[in-house]
Coordinates of C-alpha atoms in Angstrom, one line a residue:
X2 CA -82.4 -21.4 11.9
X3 CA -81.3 -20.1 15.5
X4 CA -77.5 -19.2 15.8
X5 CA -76.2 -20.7 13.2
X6 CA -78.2 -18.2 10.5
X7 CA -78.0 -14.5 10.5
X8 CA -78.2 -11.9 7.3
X9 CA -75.5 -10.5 6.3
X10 CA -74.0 -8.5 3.3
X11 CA -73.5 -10.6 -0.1
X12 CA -70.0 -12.2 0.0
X13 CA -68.4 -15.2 -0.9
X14 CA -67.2 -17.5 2.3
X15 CA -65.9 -21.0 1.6
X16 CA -66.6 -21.9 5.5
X17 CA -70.2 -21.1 4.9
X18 CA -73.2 -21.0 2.7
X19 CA -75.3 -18.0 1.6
X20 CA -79.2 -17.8 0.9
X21 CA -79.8 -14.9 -1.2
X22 CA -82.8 -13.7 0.6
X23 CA -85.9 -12.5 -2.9
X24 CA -86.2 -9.3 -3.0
X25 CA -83.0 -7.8 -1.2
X26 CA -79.2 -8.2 -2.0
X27 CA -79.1 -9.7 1.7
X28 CA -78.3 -13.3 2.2
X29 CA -78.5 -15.6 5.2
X30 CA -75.5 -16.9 5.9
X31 CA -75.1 -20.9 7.2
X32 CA -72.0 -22.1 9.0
X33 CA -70.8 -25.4 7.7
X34 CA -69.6 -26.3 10.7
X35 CA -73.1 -25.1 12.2
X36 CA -75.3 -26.7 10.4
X37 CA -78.7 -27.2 12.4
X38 CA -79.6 -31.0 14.0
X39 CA -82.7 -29.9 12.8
X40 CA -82.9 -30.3 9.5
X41 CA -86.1 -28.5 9.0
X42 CA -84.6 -25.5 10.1
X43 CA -82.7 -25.4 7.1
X44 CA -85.7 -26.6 5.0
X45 CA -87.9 -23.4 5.9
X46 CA -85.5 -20.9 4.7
X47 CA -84.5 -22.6 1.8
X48 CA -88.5 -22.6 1.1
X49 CA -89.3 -19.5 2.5
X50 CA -86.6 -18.2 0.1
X51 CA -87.1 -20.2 -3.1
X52 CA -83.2 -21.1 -3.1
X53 CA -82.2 -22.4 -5.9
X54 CA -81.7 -25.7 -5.8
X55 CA -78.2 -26.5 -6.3
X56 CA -78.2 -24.8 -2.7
X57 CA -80.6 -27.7 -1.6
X58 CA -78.0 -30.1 -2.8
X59 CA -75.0 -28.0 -1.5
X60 CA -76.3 -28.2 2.5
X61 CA -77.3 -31.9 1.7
X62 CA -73.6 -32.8 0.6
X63 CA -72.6 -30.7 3.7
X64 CA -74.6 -32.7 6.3
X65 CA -73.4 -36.2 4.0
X66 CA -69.6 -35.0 4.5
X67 CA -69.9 -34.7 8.3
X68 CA -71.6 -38.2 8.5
X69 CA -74.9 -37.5 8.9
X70 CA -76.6 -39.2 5.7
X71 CA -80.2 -39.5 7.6
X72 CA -80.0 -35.4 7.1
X73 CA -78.8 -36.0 4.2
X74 CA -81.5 -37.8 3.0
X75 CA -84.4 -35.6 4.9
X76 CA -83.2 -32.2 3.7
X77 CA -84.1 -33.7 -0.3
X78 CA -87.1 -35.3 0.3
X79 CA -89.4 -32.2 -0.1
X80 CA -87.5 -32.1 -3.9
X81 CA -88.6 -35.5 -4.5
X82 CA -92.3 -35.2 -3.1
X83 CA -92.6 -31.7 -5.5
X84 CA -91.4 -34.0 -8.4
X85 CA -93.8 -36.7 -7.4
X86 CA -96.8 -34.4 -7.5
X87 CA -98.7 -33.6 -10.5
X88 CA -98.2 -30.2 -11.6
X89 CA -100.9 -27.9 -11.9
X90 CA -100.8 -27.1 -15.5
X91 CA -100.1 -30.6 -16.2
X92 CA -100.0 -29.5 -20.2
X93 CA -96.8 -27.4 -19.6
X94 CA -95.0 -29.4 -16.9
X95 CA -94.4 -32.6 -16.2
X96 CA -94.4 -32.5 -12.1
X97 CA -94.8 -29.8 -9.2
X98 CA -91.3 -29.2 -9.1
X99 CA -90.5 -28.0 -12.3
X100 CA -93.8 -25.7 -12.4
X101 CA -92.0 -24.2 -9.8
X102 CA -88.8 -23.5 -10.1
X103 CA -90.1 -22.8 -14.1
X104 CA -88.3 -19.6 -14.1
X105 CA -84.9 -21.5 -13.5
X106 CA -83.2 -22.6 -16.8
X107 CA -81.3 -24.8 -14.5
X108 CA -83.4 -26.5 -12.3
X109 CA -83.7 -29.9 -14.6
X110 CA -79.8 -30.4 -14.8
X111 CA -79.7 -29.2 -11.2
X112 CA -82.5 -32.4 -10.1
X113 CA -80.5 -34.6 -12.2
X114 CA -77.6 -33.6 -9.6
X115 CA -79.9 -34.3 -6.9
X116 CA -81.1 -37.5 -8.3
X117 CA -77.5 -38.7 -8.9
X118 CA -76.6 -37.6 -5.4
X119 CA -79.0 -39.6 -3.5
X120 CA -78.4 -42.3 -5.9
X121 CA -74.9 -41.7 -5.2
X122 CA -75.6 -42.1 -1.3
X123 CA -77.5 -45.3 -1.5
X124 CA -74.9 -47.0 -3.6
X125 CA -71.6 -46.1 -1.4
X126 CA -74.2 -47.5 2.1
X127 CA -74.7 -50.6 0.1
X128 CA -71.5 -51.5 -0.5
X129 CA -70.1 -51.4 2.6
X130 CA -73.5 -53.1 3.7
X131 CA -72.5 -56.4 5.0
X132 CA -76.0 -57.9 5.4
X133 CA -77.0 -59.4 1.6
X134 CA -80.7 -57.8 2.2
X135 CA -80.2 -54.1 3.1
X136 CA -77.4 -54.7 0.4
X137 CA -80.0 -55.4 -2.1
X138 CA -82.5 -53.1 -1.2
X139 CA -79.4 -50.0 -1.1
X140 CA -78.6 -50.9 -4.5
X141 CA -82.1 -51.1 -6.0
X142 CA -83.0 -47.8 -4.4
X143 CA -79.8 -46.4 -6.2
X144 CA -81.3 -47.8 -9.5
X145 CA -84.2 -45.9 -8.9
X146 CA -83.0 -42.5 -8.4
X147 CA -80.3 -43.7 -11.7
X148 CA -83.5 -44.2 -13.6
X149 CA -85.3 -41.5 -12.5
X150 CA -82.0 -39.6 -13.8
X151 CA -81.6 -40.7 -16.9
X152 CA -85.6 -40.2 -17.7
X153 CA -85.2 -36.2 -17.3
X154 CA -81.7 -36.5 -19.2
X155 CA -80.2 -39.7 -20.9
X156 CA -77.3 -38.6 -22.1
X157 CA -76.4 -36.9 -18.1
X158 CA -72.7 -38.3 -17.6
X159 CA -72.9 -38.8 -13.8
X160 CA -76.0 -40.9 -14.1
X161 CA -73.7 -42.9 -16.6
X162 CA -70.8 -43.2 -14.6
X163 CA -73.4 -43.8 -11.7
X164 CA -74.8 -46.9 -13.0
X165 CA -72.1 -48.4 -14.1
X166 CA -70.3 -48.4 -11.0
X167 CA -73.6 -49.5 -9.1
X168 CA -73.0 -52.6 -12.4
X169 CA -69.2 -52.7 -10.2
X170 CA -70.4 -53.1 -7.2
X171 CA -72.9 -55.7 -7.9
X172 CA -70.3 -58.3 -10.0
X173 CA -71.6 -57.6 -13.8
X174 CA -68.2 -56.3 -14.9
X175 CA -69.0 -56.6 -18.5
X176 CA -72.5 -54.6 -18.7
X177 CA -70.0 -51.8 -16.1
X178 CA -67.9 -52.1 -18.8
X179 CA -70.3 -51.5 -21.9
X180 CA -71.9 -48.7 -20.1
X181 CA -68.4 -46.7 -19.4
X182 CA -67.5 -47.1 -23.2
X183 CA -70.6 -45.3 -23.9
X184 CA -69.8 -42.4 -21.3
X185 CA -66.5 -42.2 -22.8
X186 CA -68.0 -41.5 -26.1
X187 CA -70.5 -38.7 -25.4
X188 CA -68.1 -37.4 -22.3
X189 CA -64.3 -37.5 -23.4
X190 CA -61.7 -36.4 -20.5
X191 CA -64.5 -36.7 -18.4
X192 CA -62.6 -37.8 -14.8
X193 CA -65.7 -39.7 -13.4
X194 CA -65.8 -41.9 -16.6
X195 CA -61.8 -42.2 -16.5
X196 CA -61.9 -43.4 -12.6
X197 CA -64.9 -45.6 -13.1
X198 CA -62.8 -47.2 -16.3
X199 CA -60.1 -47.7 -14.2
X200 CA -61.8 -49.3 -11.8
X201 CA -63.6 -51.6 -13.8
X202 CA -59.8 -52.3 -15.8
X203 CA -58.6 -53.2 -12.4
X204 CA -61.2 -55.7 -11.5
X205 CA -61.2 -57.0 -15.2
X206 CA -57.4 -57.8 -14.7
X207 CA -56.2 -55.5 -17.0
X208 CA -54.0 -53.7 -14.6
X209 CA -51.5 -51.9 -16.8
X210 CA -54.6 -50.1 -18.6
X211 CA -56.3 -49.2 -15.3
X212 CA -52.8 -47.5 -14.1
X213 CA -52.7 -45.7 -17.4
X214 CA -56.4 -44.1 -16.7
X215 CA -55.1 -43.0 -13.2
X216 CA -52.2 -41.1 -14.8
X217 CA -54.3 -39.5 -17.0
X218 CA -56.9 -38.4 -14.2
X219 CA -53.5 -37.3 -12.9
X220 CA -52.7 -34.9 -15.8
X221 CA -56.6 -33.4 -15.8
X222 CA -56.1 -32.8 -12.1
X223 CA -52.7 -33.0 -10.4
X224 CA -54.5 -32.7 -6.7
X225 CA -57.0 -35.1 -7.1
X226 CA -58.9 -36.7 -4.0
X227 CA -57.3 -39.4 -1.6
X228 CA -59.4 -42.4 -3.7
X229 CA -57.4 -41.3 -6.9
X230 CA -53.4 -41.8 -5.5
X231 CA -55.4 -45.1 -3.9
X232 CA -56.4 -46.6 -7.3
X233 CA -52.7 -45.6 -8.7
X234 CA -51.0 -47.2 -5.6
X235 CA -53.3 -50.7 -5.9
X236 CA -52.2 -51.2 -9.3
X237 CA -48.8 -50.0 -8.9
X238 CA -48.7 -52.7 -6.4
X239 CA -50.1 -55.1 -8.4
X240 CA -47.4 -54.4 -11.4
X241 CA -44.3 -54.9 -8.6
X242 CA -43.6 -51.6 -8.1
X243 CA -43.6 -51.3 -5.1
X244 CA -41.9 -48.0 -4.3
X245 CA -44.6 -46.5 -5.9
X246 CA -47.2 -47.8 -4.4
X247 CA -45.6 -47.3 -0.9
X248 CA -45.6 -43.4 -1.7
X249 CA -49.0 -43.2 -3.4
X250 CA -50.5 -45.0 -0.1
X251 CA -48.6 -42.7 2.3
X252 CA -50.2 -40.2 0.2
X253 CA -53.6 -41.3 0.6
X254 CA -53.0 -41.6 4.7
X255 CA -51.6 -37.8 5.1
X256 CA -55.0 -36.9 3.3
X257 CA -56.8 -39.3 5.0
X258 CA -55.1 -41.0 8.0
X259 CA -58.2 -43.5 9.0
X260 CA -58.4 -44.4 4.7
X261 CA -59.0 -48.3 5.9
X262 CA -58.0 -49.7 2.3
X263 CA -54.7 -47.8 2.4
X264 CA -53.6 -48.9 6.2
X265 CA -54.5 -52.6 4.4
X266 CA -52.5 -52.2 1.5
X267 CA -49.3 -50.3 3.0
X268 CA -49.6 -53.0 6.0
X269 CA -49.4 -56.0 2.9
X270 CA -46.5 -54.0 1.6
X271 CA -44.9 -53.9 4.5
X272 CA -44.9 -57.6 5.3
X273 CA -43.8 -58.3 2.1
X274 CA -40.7 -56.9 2.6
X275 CA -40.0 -58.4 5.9
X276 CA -41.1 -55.4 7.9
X277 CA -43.6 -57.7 9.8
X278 CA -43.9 -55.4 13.2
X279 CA -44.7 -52.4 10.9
X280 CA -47.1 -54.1 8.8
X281 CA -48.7 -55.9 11.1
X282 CA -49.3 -52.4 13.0
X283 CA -50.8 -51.0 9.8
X284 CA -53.1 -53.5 10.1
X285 CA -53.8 -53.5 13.4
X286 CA -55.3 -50.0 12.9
X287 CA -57.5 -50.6 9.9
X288 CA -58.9 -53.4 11.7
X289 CA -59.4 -50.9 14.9
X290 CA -61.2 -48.8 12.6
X291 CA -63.5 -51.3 11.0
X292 CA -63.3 -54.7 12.4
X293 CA -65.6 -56.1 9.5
X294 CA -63.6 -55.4 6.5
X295 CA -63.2 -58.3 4.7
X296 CA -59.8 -57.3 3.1
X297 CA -58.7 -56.3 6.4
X298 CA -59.2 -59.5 7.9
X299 CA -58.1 -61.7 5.0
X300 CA -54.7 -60.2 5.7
X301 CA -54.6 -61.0 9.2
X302 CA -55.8 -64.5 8.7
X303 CA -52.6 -65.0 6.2
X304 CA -50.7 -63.2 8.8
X305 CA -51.7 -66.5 11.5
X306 CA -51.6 -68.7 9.2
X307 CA -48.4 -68.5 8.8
X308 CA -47.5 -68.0 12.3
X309 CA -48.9 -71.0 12.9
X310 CA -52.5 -70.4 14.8
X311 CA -54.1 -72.3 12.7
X312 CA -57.7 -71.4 14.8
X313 CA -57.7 -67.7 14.6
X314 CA -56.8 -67.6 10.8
X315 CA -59.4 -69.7 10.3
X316 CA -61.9 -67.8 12.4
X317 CA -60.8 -64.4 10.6
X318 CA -61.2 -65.8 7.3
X319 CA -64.5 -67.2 8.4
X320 CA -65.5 -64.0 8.8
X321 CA -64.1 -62.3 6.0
X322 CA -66.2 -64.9 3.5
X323 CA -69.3 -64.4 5.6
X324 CA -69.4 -60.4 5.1
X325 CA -68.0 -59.9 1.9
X326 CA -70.0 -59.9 -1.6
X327 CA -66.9 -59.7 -3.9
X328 CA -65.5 -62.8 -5.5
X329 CA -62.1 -62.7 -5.2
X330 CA -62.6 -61.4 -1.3
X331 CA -64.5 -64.8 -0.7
X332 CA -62.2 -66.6 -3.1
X333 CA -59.3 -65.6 -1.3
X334 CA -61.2 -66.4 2.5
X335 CA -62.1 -69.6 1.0
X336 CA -58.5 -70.4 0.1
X337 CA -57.3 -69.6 3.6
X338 CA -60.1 -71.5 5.5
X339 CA -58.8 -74.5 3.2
X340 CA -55.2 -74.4 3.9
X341 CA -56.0 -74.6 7.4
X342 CA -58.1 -77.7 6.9
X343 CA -55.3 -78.6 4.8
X344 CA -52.5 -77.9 7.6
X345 CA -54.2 -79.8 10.0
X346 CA -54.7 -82.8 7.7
X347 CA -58.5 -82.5 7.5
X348 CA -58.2 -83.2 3.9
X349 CA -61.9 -83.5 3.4
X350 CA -62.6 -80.0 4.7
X351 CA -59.9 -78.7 3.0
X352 CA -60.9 -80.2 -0.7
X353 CA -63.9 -78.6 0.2
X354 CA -62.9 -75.3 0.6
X355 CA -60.6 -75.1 -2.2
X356 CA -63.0 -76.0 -4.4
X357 CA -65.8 -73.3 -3.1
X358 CA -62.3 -70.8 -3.6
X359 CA -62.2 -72.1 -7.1
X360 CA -65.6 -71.4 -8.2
X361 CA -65.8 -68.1 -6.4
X362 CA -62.6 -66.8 -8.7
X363 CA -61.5 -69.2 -11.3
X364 CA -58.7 -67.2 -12.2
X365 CA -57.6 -66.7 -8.8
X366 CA -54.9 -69.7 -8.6
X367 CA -53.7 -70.6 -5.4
X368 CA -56.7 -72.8 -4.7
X369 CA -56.2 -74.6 -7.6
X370 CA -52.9 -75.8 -6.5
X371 CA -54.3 -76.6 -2.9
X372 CA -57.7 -78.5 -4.6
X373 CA -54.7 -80.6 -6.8
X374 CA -52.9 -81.8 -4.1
X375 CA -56.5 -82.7 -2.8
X376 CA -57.1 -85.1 -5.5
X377 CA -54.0 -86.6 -5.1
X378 CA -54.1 -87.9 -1.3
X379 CA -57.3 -89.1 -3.2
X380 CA -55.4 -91.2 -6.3
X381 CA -57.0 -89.2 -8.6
X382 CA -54.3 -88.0 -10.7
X383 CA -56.2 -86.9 -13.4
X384 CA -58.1 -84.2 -12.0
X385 CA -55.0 -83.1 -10.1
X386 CA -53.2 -82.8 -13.1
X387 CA -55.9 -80.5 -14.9
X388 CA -55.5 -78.0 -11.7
X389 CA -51.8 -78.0 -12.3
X390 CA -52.3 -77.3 -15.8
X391 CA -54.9 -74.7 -15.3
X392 CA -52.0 -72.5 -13.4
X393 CA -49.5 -73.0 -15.6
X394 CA -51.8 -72.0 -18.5
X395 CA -51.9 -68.6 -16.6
X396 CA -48.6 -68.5 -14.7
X397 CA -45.9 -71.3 -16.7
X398 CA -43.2 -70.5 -14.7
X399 CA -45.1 -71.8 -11.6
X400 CA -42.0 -74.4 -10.1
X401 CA -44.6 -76.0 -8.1
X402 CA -46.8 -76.7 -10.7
X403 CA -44.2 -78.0 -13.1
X404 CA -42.7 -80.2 -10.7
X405 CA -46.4 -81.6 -9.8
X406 CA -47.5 -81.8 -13.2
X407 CA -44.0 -83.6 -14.3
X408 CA -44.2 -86.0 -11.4
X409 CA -47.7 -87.2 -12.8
X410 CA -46.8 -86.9 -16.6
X411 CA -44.0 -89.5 -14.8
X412 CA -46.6 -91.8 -13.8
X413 CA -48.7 -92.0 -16.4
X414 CA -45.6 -93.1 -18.7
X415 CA -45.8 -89.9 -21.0
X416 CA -42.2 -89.4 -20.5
X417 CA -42.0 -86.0 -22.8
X418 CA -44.7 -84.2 -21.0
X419 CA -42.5 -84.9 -17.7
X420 CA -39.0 -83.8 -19.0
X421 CA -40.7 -80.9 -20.6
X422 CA -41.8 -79.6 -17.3
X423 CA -39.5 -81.1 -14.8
X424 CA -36.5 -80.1 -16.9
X425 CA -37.9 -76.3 -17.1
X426 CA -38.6 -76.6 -13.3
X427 CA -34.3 -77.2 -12.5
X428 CA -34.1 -74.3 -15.3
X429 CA -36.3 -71.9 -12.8
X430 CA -35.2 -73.8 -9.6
X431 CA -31.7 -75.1 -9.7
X432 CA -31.6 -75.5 -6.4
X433 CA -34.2 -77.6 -5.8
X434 CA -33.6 -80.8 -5.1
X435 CA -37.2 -82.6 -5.6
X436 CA -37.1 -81.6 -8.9
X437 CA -33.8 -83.0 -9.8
X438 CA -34.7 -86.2 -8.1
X439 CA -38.0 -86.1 -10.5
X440 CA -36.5 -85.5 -13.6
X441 CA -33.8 -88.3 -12.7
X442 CA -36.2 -90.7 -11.7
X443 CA -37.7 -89.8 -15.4
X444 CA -34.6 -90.6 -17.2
X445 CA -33.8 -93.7 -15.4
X446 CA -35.9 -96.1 -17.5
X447 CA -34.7 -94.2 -20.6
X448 CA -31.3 -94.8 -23.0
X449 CA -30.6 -91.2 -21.6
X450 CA -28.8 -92.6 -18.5
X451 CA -25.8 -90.3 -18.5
X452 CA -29.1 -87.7 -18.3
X453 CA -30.4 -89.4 -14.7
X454 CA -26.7 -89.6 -13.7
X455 CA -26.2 -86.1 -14.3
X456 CA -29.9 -85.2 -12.3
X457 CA -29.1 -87.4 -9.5
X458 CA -25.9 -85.6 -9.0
X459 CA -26.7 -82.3 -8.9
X460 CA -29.1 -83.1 -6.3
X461 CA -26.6 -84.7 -4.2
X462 CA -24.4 -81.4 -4.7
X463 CA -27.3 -79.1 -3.7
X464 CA -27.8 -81.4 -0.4
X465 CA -23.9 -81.2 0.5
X466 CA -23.5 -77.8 0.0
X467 CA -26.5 -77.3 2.3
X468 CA -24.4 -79.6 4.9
X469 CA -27.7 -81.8 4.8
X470 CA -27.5 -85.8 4.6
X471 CA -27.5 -87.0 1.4
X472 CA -29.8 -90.4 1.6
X473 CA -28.4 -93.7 1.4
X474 CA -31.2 -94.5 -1.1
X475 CA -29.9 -91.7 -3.3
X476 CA -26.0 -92.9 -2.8
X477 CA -27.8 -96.5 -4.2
X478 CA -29.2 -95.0 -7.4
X479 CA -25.7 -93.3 -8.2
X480 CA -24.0 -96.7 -7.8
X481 CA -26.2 -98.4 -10.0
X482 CA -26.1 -96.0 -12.8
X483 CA -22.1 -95.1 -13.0
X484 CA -22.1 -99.1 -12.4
X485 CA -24.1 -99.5 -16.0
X486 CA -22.4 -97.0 -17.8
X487 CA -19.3 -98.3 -17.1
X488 CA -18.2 -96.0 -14.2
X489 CA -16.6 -98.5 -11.9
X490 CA -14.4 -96.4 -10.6
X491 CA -16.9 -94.0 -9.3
X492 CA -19.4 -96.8 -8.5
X493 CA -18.3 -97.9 -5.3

């Protein structure tokens, strides 16, 4: 292996790794941070040795760590040829590779490793494959080496954990979900089951159970890796607290400055608070370090929106749909491509894309109220009221929605349904004045008169205290009511 291999007296060095050389208590010592471009240097002493072959899987997950996954891949593919041959005594073993390393009481469990690594390997290039084909054919290929797995060992909890998060990444949260309840039952406090549950929690919605899991992988291991404090900032963020997701993803960057998902979600959390320049800068760098990440860019294209260029939000968005395979990633691109269609009064465009946003995430809700307001500059109240209903079903303190939905309960003379909601809209939103207006307008053709009279001047209130005009057509409606319940006085 040239330089970076020499003998050397048995010893234990974390910067390198050791080949015990048969026959001697010598080893051959391999820098980490020498580890030959040739990888078939490092092939013919491992072979010329009979290392064992956790060491074959130790130098592979050296060469993965420093980015080189080809090597990776080529310093395990004599395993996998051995395990593909047919063994000799055929009656005895069931491939080449466990005839010989037979003497090994470890070598199964130690292949399963290998499998589960490579598998491993294929499944994280996949999913941040943005082309759908390679995509495909990076997940199957991690099947294979799953299955493979699971044929020398069933119960193995990595190839458990493996699949189901290969089940994650391709959508089928509920097999993901089936699988990792089975894990948990053969492999309890296991911390790959507990991350892969919290994962699938998270993108199940069920954010205060994922949050729960991270803790606990917290108490099994108070230093876990960078992607643990992630998952624990995500859903802290997602559960408003905010001041502990802003520590858990400064965490993350001291561990891993160039983490790409933690830049996103600290830059989110910045701009949220009205710390625009800082966010935005956060940002900035994640989308320096990968211009095609589809979270990234959704961000920005919000961040444009509402600034007002329409053109580049709806270019980044564009992009963030075309090279992203998660459906509330293209849910949320869709919803931003529409309300720029929207914005610029392309209504057509825009019903369009908020209904592709709908069906990409149903529960996603935003859309929902865009596609509404859709079908009514299209006088088709009825389908605008079910979107209105569908958020407040999930969300029924939604002001917008209960004003909508009131306003077209209004119309369609089912007065109840439109004091219910407009009246719990001025409970959420005493300020605003629409809804007033709404509710008064409900009241008018009612006995409750006093109840319009009392509407219409609390919106003229808010409007004074604001120092904005109150409208004469407003001024009217007052008259006319203190006028018929006997208000003369106050008429004029």
């Amino acid at each position: 292996a040239g330089a970076s291999a020499r003998l050397t007296p048995l010893s234990s060095m974390s910067s390198s790794i050791l080949i015990p050389v048969q026959g001697s208590d010598e080893v051959v010592e391999v820098r980490v941070d020498e580890l030959p471009e040739d990888v078939n240097d490092v092939i013919d002493i491992l072979q010329a040795e009979m290392a064992p072959l956790d060491l074959w899987l130790r130098f592979a997950v050296e060469y993965y760590k420093q980015g080189r996954t080809d090597h990776f891949k080529m310093l395990l593919k004599p395993l996998l040829e051995l395990a593909e041959a047919k063994a000799d005594q055929s009656n005895r073993y069931e491939n080449m590779l466990f005839e010989q390393f037979h003497t090994d009481p470890n070598a199964k469990p130690q292949f399963v490793a290998i499998l589960n690594a490579l598998a491993s390997c294929h499944l994280a290039t996949a999913s941040r494959e943005r082309d759908k084909s390679k995509r495909k054919a990076g997940f199957e290929q991690a099947k294979k080496y799953f299955n493979s797995a699971q044929k020398i060992d069933l119960l193995n909890s990595g190839s458990m954990v493996g699949e189901a998060v290969l089940l994650l990444a391709q959508g089928d949260l509920d097999r993901a979900s089936s699988k990792l309840e089975s894990a948990a039952d053969y492999c309890r406090g296991n911390v790959p089951v507990l991350l892969a549950k919290a994962c699938a929690k998270f993108q199940g919605g069920a954010v205060e159970e994922a949050r729960r899991l991270y803790r606990e992988v917290f108490a099994l291991n108070p230093s876990p890796p960078p992607a643990v404090r992630l998952g624990l900032a995500y859903t802290s963020a997602r559960l408003g607290q905010h001041a502990t997701a802003r520590k858990a993803f400064e965490r993350v960057l001291e561990l891993n400055p160039d983490c790409v998902e933690a830049l996103a979600g600290l830059g989110v959390l910045e701009c949220n608070e009205g710390r625009v320049e800082a966010g935005m800068a956060c940002l900035g760098q994640a989308h320096a370090l990968e211009p095609s990440h589809p979270i990234v860019l959704n961000r920005l294209a919000d961040h444009f929106f509402l600034r007002g260029e329409y053109d580049q939000a709806k270019s980044l968005a564009q992009r963030a749909f075309r090279q992203s395979t998660s459906p509330s990633v293209r849910a949320e691109a869709a919803y931003h491509i529409g309300r720029v269609f929207h914005a610029q009064i392309d209504f057509s465009s825009a019903l369009q894309w908020y209904s592709q946003a709908s069906k990409e995430a149903p529960t996603f809700l935003p859309p929902h109220y865009g596609l509404g307001q859709m079908h009514l500059v299209n006088n088709d109240r009825k389908r605008a009221l079910e979107c209105f209903e569908k958020i407040l079903n999930a969300d029924a303190d939604n002001v917008d929605a209960l004003k909508l939905a009131g306003m077209l309960y209004a119309q369609m003379d089912r007065k109840a349904l439109a004091t219910e909601r407009l009246s719990r809209a001025t409970e959420l939103a005493p300020n605003d004045v629409m809804a007033w207006l709404e509710l008064a307008k409900v009241h008018e053709s009612t006995p409750a008169l006093a109840v319009a009279l009392s509407a219409y001047e609390k919106a003229a209130a808010i409007l004074k205290r604001a120092g904005r005009r109150v409208p004469v057509a407003l001024w009217n409606n007052l008259g006319a009511l203190r006028q018929r319940l006997g208000k003369l006085a106050s008429a004029e």
